[in-house]
Tab-separated table of C-alpha atoms in Angstrom:
chain	number	residue	atom	x	y	z
V	18	ILE	CA	13.579	-36.946	24.104
V	19	ASN	CA	10.923	-38.336	26.448
V	20	ARG	CA	8.556	-35.541	25.395
V	21	VAL	CA	9.092	-36.365	21.717
V	22	ILE	CA	8.394	-40.058	22.390
V	23	GLU	CA	5.257	-39.166	24.332
V	24	ARG	CA	4.077	-36.968	21.449
V	25	GLU	CA	4.679	-39.744	18.935
V	26	ASP	CA	2.810	-42.226	21.147
V	27	LEU	CA	-0.096	-39.788	21.520
V	28	SER	CA	-0.257	-39.197	17.773
V	29	LYS	CA	-0.246	-42.975	17.151
V	30	ASP	CA	-2.976	-43.498	19.764
V	31	TYR	CA	-4.974	-40.707	18.162
V	32	LEU	CA	-4.726	-42.334	14.736
V	33	VAL	CA	-5.800	-45.663	16.199
V	34	LEU	CA	-8.709	-44.121	18.063
V	35	THR	CA	-9.987	-42.312	14.995
V	36	HIS	CA	-10.344	-45.644	13.176
V	37	LEU	CA	-12.116	-47.480	16.056
V	38	PRO	CA	-15.904	-47.640	16.135
V	39	SER	CA	-17.485	-45.730	19.010
V	40	SER	CA	-19.063	-48.953	20.375
V	41	LEU	CA	-15.626	-50.353	21.280
V	42	LEU	CA	-14.637	-47.253	23.291
V	43	SER	CA	-15.310	-47.046	27.008
V	44	SER	CA	-16.728	-43.842	28.497
V	45	GLU	CA	-13.281	-42.884	29.824
V	46	ASP	CA	-11.603	-43.575	26.479
V	47	GLU	CA	-14.313	-41.641	24.692
V	48	GLU	CA	-13.730	-38.602	26.910
V	49	ILE	CA	-9.981	-38.771	26.248
V	50	PHE	CA	-10.635	-39.158	22.526
V	51	ASN	CA	-12.998	-36.155	22.450
V	52	ALA	CA	-10.512	-34.023	24.377
V	53	GLU	CA	-7.661	-35.003	22.045
V	54	GLU	CA	-9.848	-34.364	18.991
V	55	CYS	CA	-10.871	-30.897	20.208
V	56	GLU	CA	-7.263	-29.985	20.997
V	57	TYR	CA	-6.089	-31.223	17.607
V	58	ALA	CA	-8.858	-29.338	15.787
V	59	ALA	CA	-8.105	-26.142	17.724
V	60	LYS	CA	-4.411	-26.339	16.856
V	61	LYS	CA	-5.233	-26.999	13.215
V	62	ARG	CA	-7.621	-24.026	13.019
V	63	LYS	CA	-5.034	-21.785	14.634
V	64	LYS	CA	-2.355	-22.958	12.202
V	65	ASP	CA	-4.601	-22.529	9.158
V	66	HIS	CA	-5.645	-19.065	10.329
V	67	PHE	CA	-2.018	-18.011	10.693
V	68	ARG	CA	-1.160	-19.269	7.202
V	69	SER	CA	-4.196	-17.694	5.544
V	70	ASN	CA	-3.744	-14.304	7.198
V	71	THR	CA	-1.685	-12.814	4.394
V	72	SER	CA	-1.984	-9.273	5.729
V	73	THR	CA	-0.083	-10.115	8.920
V	74	GLN	CA	3.277	-8.395	9.154
V	75	CYS	CA	6.407	-9.908	10.700
V	76	PHE	CA	7.447	-7.739	13.638
V	77	TYR	CA	10.826	-7.610	15.347
V	78	ARG	CA	11.954	-5.907	18.507
V	79	GLU	CA	15.053	-4.464	16.887
V	80	LYS	CA	14.289	-1.746	14.336
V	81	TRP	CA	17.729	-1.983	12.760
V	82	ILE	CA	19.767	-4.429	10.683
V	83	TYR	CA	23.484	-5.115	10.405
V	84	VAL	CA	24.816	-4.671	6.864
V	85	HIS	CA	27.848	-6.847	6.168
V	86	LYS	CA	30.690	-5.149	4.366
V	87	GLU	CA	31.761	-8.189	2.356
V	88	SER	CA	29.841	-10.708	0.270
V	89	THR	CA	29.936	-13.755	2.555
V	90	ARG	CA	27.681	-16.731	3.143
V	91	GLU	CA	26.345	-15.033	6.269
V	92	ARG	CA	25.502	-11.921	4.272
V	93	HIS	CA	23.547	-13.890	1.699
V	94	GLY	CA	21.563	-15.556	4.465
V	95	TYR	CA	20.796	-12.660	6.803
V	96	CYS	CA	21.565	-9.406	4.996
V	97	THR	CA	19.191	-9.350	2.052
V	98	LEU	CA	16.825	-6.666	0.841
V	99	GLY	CA	13.862	-8.766	1.949
V	100	GLU	CA	15.266	-9.258	5.454
V	101	ALA	CA	15.924	-5.523	5.785
V	102	PHE	CA	12.387	-4.784	4.632
V	103	ASN	CA	11.080	-7.151	7.311
V	104	ARG	CA	13.165	-5.809	10.194
V	105	LEU	CA	12.950	-2.058	9.615
V	106	ASP	CA	9.772	-0.464	10.920
V	107	PHE	CA	8.193	0.786	7.688
V	108	SER	CA	4.671	0.119	8.940
V	109	SER	CA	5.053	2.746	11.686
V	110	ALA	CA	7.151	5.050	9.493
V	111	ILE	CA	4.238	5.795	7.148
V	112	GLN	CA	2.338	7.286	10.088
V	113	ASP	CA	5.078	9.915	10.440
V	114	ILE	CA	4.585	12.755	7.970
V	115	ARG	CA	8.363	13.284	7.792
V	116	ARG	CA	8.971	9.681	6.658
V	117	PHE	CA	5.892	9.092	4.489
V	118	ASN	CA	7.386	10.287	1.173
V	119	TYR	CA	10.593	8.382	1.885
V	120	VAL	CA	8.784	5.048	2.331
V	121	VAL	CA	6.615	5.626	-0.751
V	122	LYS	CA	9.684	6.346	-2.890
V	123	LEU	CA	11.401	3.223	-1.553
V	124	LEU	CA	8.370	1.070	-2.377
V	125	GLN	CA	8.310	2.577	-5.860
V	126	LEU	CA	11.966	1.710	-6.515
V	127	ILE	CA	11.386	-1.842	-5.276
V	128	ALA	CA	8.348	-2.137	-7.547
V	129	LYS	CA	10.387	-1.094	-10.573
V	130	SER	CA	13.347	-3.448	-10.264
V	131	GLN	CA	13.622	-5.363	-6.965
V	132	LEU	CA	10.212	-6.956	-6.485
V	133	THR	CA	11.395	-10.445	-7.442
V	134	SER	CA	14.293	-10.314	-4.960
V	135	LEU	CA	11.936	-10.116	-1.962
V	136	SER	CA	11.285	-13.244	0.070
V	137	GLY	CA	7.759	-14.522	0.693
V	138	ALA	CA	7.567	-12.837	4.117
V	139	ALA	CA	8.958	-9.598	2.686
V	140	GLN	CA	6.373	-9.662	-0.109
V	141	LYS	CA	3.612	-10.059	2.467
V	142	ASN	CA	4.991	-7.120	4.437
V	143	TYR	CA	5.339	-5.068	1.235
V	144	PHE	CA	1.666	-5.409	0.300
V	145	HIS	CA	0.579	-5.027	3.926
V	146	ILE	CA	2.341	-1.644	4.108
V	147	LEU	CA	1.017	-0.691	0.684
V	148	ASP	CA	-2.515	-1.451	1.860
V	149	LYS	CA	-2.023	0.811	4.901
V	150	ILE	CA	-0.674	3.589	2.668
V	151	VAL	CA	-3.671	3.455	0.323
V	152	ARG	CA	-6.101	3.439	3.242
V	153	LYS	CA	-4.327	6.419	4.773
V	154	VAL	CA	-4.496	8.413	1.532
V	155	LEU	CA	-8.185	7.590	1.047
V	156	GLU	CA	-8.916	8.767	4.593
V	157	ASP	CA	-6.882	11.982	4.879
V	158	HIS	CA	-6.696	12.860	1.119
V	159	GLN	CA	-2.979	13.679	1.305
V	160	ASN	CA	-0.332	12.835	-1.326
V	161	PRO	CA	-2.635	10.973	-3.773
V	162	ARG	CA	-0.331	11.728	-6.721
V	163	LEU	CA	2.599	9.896	-5.109
V	164	ILE	CA	0.509	6.778	-4.522
V	165	LYS	CA	-0.930	6.867	-8.038
V	166	ASP	CA	2.589	6.859	-9.485
V	167	LEU	CA	3.602	3.993	-7.168
V	168	LEU	CA	0.599	1.853	-8.099
V	169	GLN	CA	1.119	2.571	-11.803
V	170	ASP	CA	4.731	1.347	-11.673
V	171	LEU	CA	3.768	-1.672	-9.574
V	172	SER	CA	0.906	-2.723	-11.858
V	173	SER	CA	3.121	-2.365	-14.952
V	174	THR	CA	5.819	-4.535	-13.363
V	175	LEU	CA	3.341	-7.219	-12.300
V	176	CYS	CA	1.742	-7.347	-15.750
V	177	ILE	CA	5.143	-7.949	-17.331
V	178	LEU	CA	6.143	-10.579	-14.760
V	179	ILE	CA	2.839	-12.477	-14.824
V	180	ARG	CA	2.401	-12.498	-18.603
V	181	GLY	CA	5.985	-12.665	-19.804
V	182	VAL	CA	7.936	-14.469	-17.089
V	183	GLY	CA	5.528	-15.954	-14.582
V	184	LYS	CA	6.521	-18.721	-12.207
V	185	SER	CA	10.227	-18.666	-13.031
V	186	VAL	CA	10.960	-15.530	-10.947
V	187	LEU	CA	7.885	-14.896	-8.788
V	188	VAL	CA	8.018	-16.337	-5.276
V	189	GLY	CA	4.700	-17.981	-4.411
V	190	ASN	CA	1.660	-19.226	-6.284
V	191	ILE	CA	0.951	-17.391	-9.525
V	192	ASN	CA	-2.727	-17.082	-8.516
V	193	ILE	CA	-1.712	-15.057	-5.454
V	194	TRP	CA	0.074	-12.577	-7.714
V	195	ILE	CA	-2.969	-12.347	-9.977
V	196	CYS	CA	-5.114	-11.540	-6.933
V	197	ARG	CA	-2.575	-8.912	-5.876
V	198	LEU	CA	-2.716	-7.351	-9.325
V	199	GLU	CA	-6.515	-7.217	-9.147
V	200	THR	CA	-6.253	-5.533	-5.739
V	201	ILE	CA	-3.869	-2.931	-7.181
V	202	LEU	CA	-6.276	-2.202	-10.035
V	203	SER	CA	-9.069	-1.784	-7.471
V	204	TRP	CA	-6.906	0.668	-5.487
V	205	GLN	CA	-6.200	2.644	-8.642
V	206	GLN	CA	-9.912	2.947	-9.348
V	207	GLN	CA	-10.602	4.100	-5.776
V	208	LEU	CA	-7.920	6.777	-6.027
V	209	LYS	CA	-9.235	7.816	-9.422
V	210	ASN	CA	-12.696	8.348	-7.921
V	211	LEU	CA	-11.266	10.191	-4.923
V	212	GLN	CA	-12.895	13.576	-4.432
V	213	MET	CA	-11.543	16.197	-2.076
V	214	ASN	CA	-14.126	17.316	0.469
V	215	LYS	CA	-14.592	21.054	0.797
V	216	HIS	CA	-14.358	22.013	4.443
V	217	VAL	CA	-16.420	25.033	5.447
V	218	ASN	CA	-14.149	27.284	7.471
V	219	ASN	CA	-15.091	30.786	8.512
V	220	GLY	CA	-11.550	31.566	9.677
V	221	LEU	CA	-8.444	32.649	7.793
V	222	THR	CA	-7.846	30.855	4.473
V	223	LEU	CA	-4.900	30.633	2.100
V	224	SER	CA	-6.385	33.284	-0.171
V	225	ASP	CA	-6.483	35.765	2.699
V	226	LEU	CA	-2.698	35.796	3.081
V	227	PRO	CA	-0.697	38.708	1.629
V	228	LEU	CA	0.915	38.241	-1.779
V	229	HIS	CA	4.453	38.237	-0.413
V	230	MET	CA	3.561	35.368	1.965
V	231	LEU	CA	1.900	33.393	-0.825
V	232	ASN	CA	4.933	33.959	-3.011
V	233	ASN	CA	7.172	32.748	-0.177
V	234	ILE	CA	5.118	29.529	0.022
V	235	PHE	CA	5.711	28.852	-3.677
V	236	TYR	CA	9.460	29.250	-3.230
V	237	ARG	CA	9.392	26.542	-0.554
V	238	PHE	CA	8.323	23.868	-3.043
V	239	SER	CA	10.951	21.603	-4.575
V	240	ASP	CA	8.574	19.772	-6.944
V	241	GLY	CA	7.241	21.543	-10.019
V	242	TRP	CA	4.017	19.524	-10.004
V	243	ASP	CA	3.177	20.872	-6.547
V	244	ILE	CA	3.539	24.417	-7.900
V	245	VAL	CA	1.253	23.640	-10.840
V	246	THR	CA	-1.342	22.012	-8.563
V	247	LEU	CA	-1.428	24.932	-6.132
V	248	GLY	CA	-1.673	27.374	-9.031
V	249	GLN	CA	-4.979	25.773	-10.086
V	250	VAL	CA	-6.758	26.807	-6.872
V	251	THR	CA	-7.369	30.523	-7.532
V	252	PRO	CA	-6.476	33.049	-10.260
V	253	THR	CA	-4.123	34.831	-7.853
V	254	LEU	CA	-2.209	31.630	-7.104
V	255	TYR	CA	-2.068	30.855	-10.824
V	256	MET	CA	-0.453	34.216	-11.477
V	257	LEU	CA	2.168	33.543	-8.800
V	258	SER	CA	2.805	30.013	-10.103
V	259	GLU	CA	3.730	31.398	-13.547
V	260	ASP	CA	6.534	33.586	-12.215
V	261	ARG	CA	9.642	33.085	-14.386
V	262	GLN	CA	11.997	33.743	-11.486
V	263	LEU	CA	10.324	30.956	-9.485
V	264	TRP	CA	10.919	28.365	-12.214
V	265	LYS	CA	14.447	29.641	-12.787
V	266	LYS	CA	15.308	29.052	-9.121
V	267	LEU	CA	13.764	25.605	-9.341
V	268	CYS	CA	15.818	24.679	-12.404
V	269	GLN	CA	19.010	25.968	-10.816
V	270	TYR	CA	18.327	23.926	-7.690
V	271	HIS	CA	17.809	20.609	-9.483
V	272	PHE	CA	20.029	20.830	-12.567
V	273	ALA	CA	23.522	21.933	-13.576
V	274	ASP	CA	24.384	24.722	-16.023
V	275	LYS	CA	25.679	22.240	-18.616
V	276	GLN	CA	22.278	20.578	-18.672
V	277	PHE	CA	20.622	23.950	-19.382
V	278	CYS	CA	22.675	24.421	-22.545
V	279	ARG	CA	21.645	21.032	-23.936
V	280	HIS	CA	17.923	21.686	-23.477
V	281	LEU	CA	17.607	25.427	-23.923
V	282	ILE	CA	14.037	26.529	-24.757
V	283	LEU	CA	13.484	30.115	-25.903
V	284	SER	CA	10.272	32.060	-26.409
V	285	GLU	CA	9.416	34.141	-29.502
V	286	LYS	CA	10.861	37.192	-27.761
V	287	GLY	CA	14.103	35.386	-26.970
V	288	HIS	CA	13.420	34.805	-23.275
V	289	ILE	CA	14.224	31.474	-21.641
V	290	GLU	CA	11.110	29.429	-20.870
V	291	TRP	CA	12.153	28.181	-17.441
V	292	LYS	CA	8.916	26.334	-16.743
V	293	LEU	CA	9.104	24.341	-19.975
V	294	MET	CA	12.799	23.739	-19.370
V	295	TYR	CA	12.117	22.298	-15.924
V	296	PHE	CA	9.757	19.617	-17.245
V	297	ALA	CA	12.028	18.924	-20.223
V	298	LEU	CA	15.069	18.482	-17.982
V	299	GLN	CA	13.055	16.358	-15.556
V	300	LYS	CA	12.538	13.772	-18.287
V	301	CYS	CA	16.269	13.542	-18.970
V	302	TYR	CA	17.900	13.946	-15.554
V	303	PRO	CA	16.981	12.957	-12.000
V	304	ILE	CA	15.887	15.746	-9.695
V	305	LYS	CA	17.149	16.247	-6.153
V	306	GLU	CA	15.073	14.435	-3.571
V	307	GLN	CA	14.071	16.019	-0.264
V	308	TYR	CA	12.780	14.073	2.725
V	309	GLY	CA	11.855	15.193	6.208
V	310	ASP	CA	13.518	12.102	7.674
V	311	THR	CA	15.403	9.125	6.269
V	312	LEU	CA	17.012	5.896	7.345
V	313	HIS	CA	20.542	6.317	8.691
V	314	PHE	CA	23.649	4.199	8.298
V	315	CYS	CA	26.225	4.005	11.079
V	316	ARG	CA	29.692	3.763	9.514
V	317	HIS	CA	31.197	2.605	12.799
V	318	CYS	CA	28.780	-0.295	13.416
V	319	SER	CA	27.654	-0.952	9.804
V	320	ILE	CA	24.039	-0.814	10.992
V	321	LEU	CA	21.040	0.556	9.099
V	322	PHE	CA	18.378	2.072	11.372
V	323	TRP	CA	15.676	4.673	11.979
V	324	LYS	CA	16.841	7.512	14.189
V	325	ASP	CA	14.253	8.543	16.762
V	326	TYR	CA	15.028	12.163	17.576
V	327	HIS	CA	12.743	12.252	20.625
V	328	LEU	CA	14.450	9.262	22.251
V	329	ALA	CA	17.832	10.662	21.281
V	330	LEU	CA	17.112	13.887	23.174
V	331	LEU	CA	15.516	12.287	26.221
V	332	PHE	CA	17.548	9.121	26.753
V	333	LYS	CA	20.541	9.621	24.448
V	334	ASP	CA	19.350	6.601	22.446
V	335	SER	CA	20.834	6.580	18.934
V	336	GLY	CA	18.348	3.993	17.643
V	337	HIS	CA	20.807	1.072	17.595
V	338	PRO	CA	23.495	-0.384	19.918
V	339	CYS	CA	26.312	1.956	18.850
V	340	THR	CA	29.757	1.497	20.414
V	341	ALA	CA	31.312	4.700	19.044
V	342	SER	CA	32.400	7.429	21.460
V	343	ASP	CA	30.612	10.053	19.329
V	344	PRO	CA	27.759	8.231	17.539
V	345	ASP	CA	26.311	11.292	15.764
V	346	SER	CA	29.537	11.794	13.814
V	347	CYS	CA	29.209	8.274	12.344
V	348	PHE	CA	25.637	8.625	11.015
V	349	THR	CA	24.976	9.077	7.303
V	350	PRO	CA	21.493	9.662	5.789
V	351	VAL	CA	20.489	6.933	3.356
V	352	SER	CA	18.452	7.802	0.259
V	353	PRO	CA	15.952	5.242	-1.107
V	354	GLN	CA	18.288	4.366	-3.997
V	355	HIS	CA	21.248	4.047	-1.617
V	356	PHE	CA	19.147	1.722	0.543
V	357	ILE	CA	18.653	-0.657	-2.390
V	358	ASP	CA	22.296	-0.382	-3.455
V	359	LEU	CA	23.413	-1.570	0.000
V	360	PHE	CA	21.914	-4.988	-0.721
V	361	ARG	CA	23.186	-5.484	-4.270
V	362	PHE	CA	25.915	-8.095	-4.289
């Protein structure tokens, strides 16, 4: 209480001193006034810098969040999608090649339907992570198609919200969202102008591999667009990418037999066009998603967390304060859609 009173007295003295002419101040008072003025100005600059630094991300020591099982007042306050986006370490996750696609897909789902449910801090984190993703793609030239799809969905959502809805659902000043939309359009143009650099390498290249190894590489893909893209590199790879058996396996992996019957495409000779069927079915049904690593949910503790496999092997650290006798048996991988569904209440 004494400190509060002293602060109030100092602030009152400061206000009085600022309105006194310099001729009425003694040398000692003038020194005190100058010191107080410099301290006040320094604090104000520091505060303004913190507020204006929109790219700053909120960091937490704990890289996990407790997910309440019931819809309570505590859940609404501390267990929201925005709070989870703040607490979970997505900024570091994009540096891990196993988690990169997972984070991009999650950002894409949020852009489509959950953007307005994010808090102001979560929005700042969202665009901070998005900025790091774009910079990473522009530097290493990996996964540009994923980011193009994400930015396309995000720009479409923002155009609808800014023009049609506006201030009624968007958290923050409408001008900030217009600036964000302009930044997204600039990113799209940079990715559109992205050119892959040809590295001169006198060693072994992809084309030097035997046909059976190249064919084995194609069968490792789970996305048809990756097969088409690789087939455009050389005539040999194009021939392998048109293999009917390859597209048949891909269709059987992603879709059920009943879905084949509804969208059966036959050639003039009566053969099934598996490649055309894959892209036709993809428009009607969701494909299976594969990720190198995902978020995990502990059924025993009701905690959502990243599992660090290196720490788990070295220190037996599960990634969160688990109280189960056998923690690994309680962990469940969480897909991006499941992550969003956890916070719908």
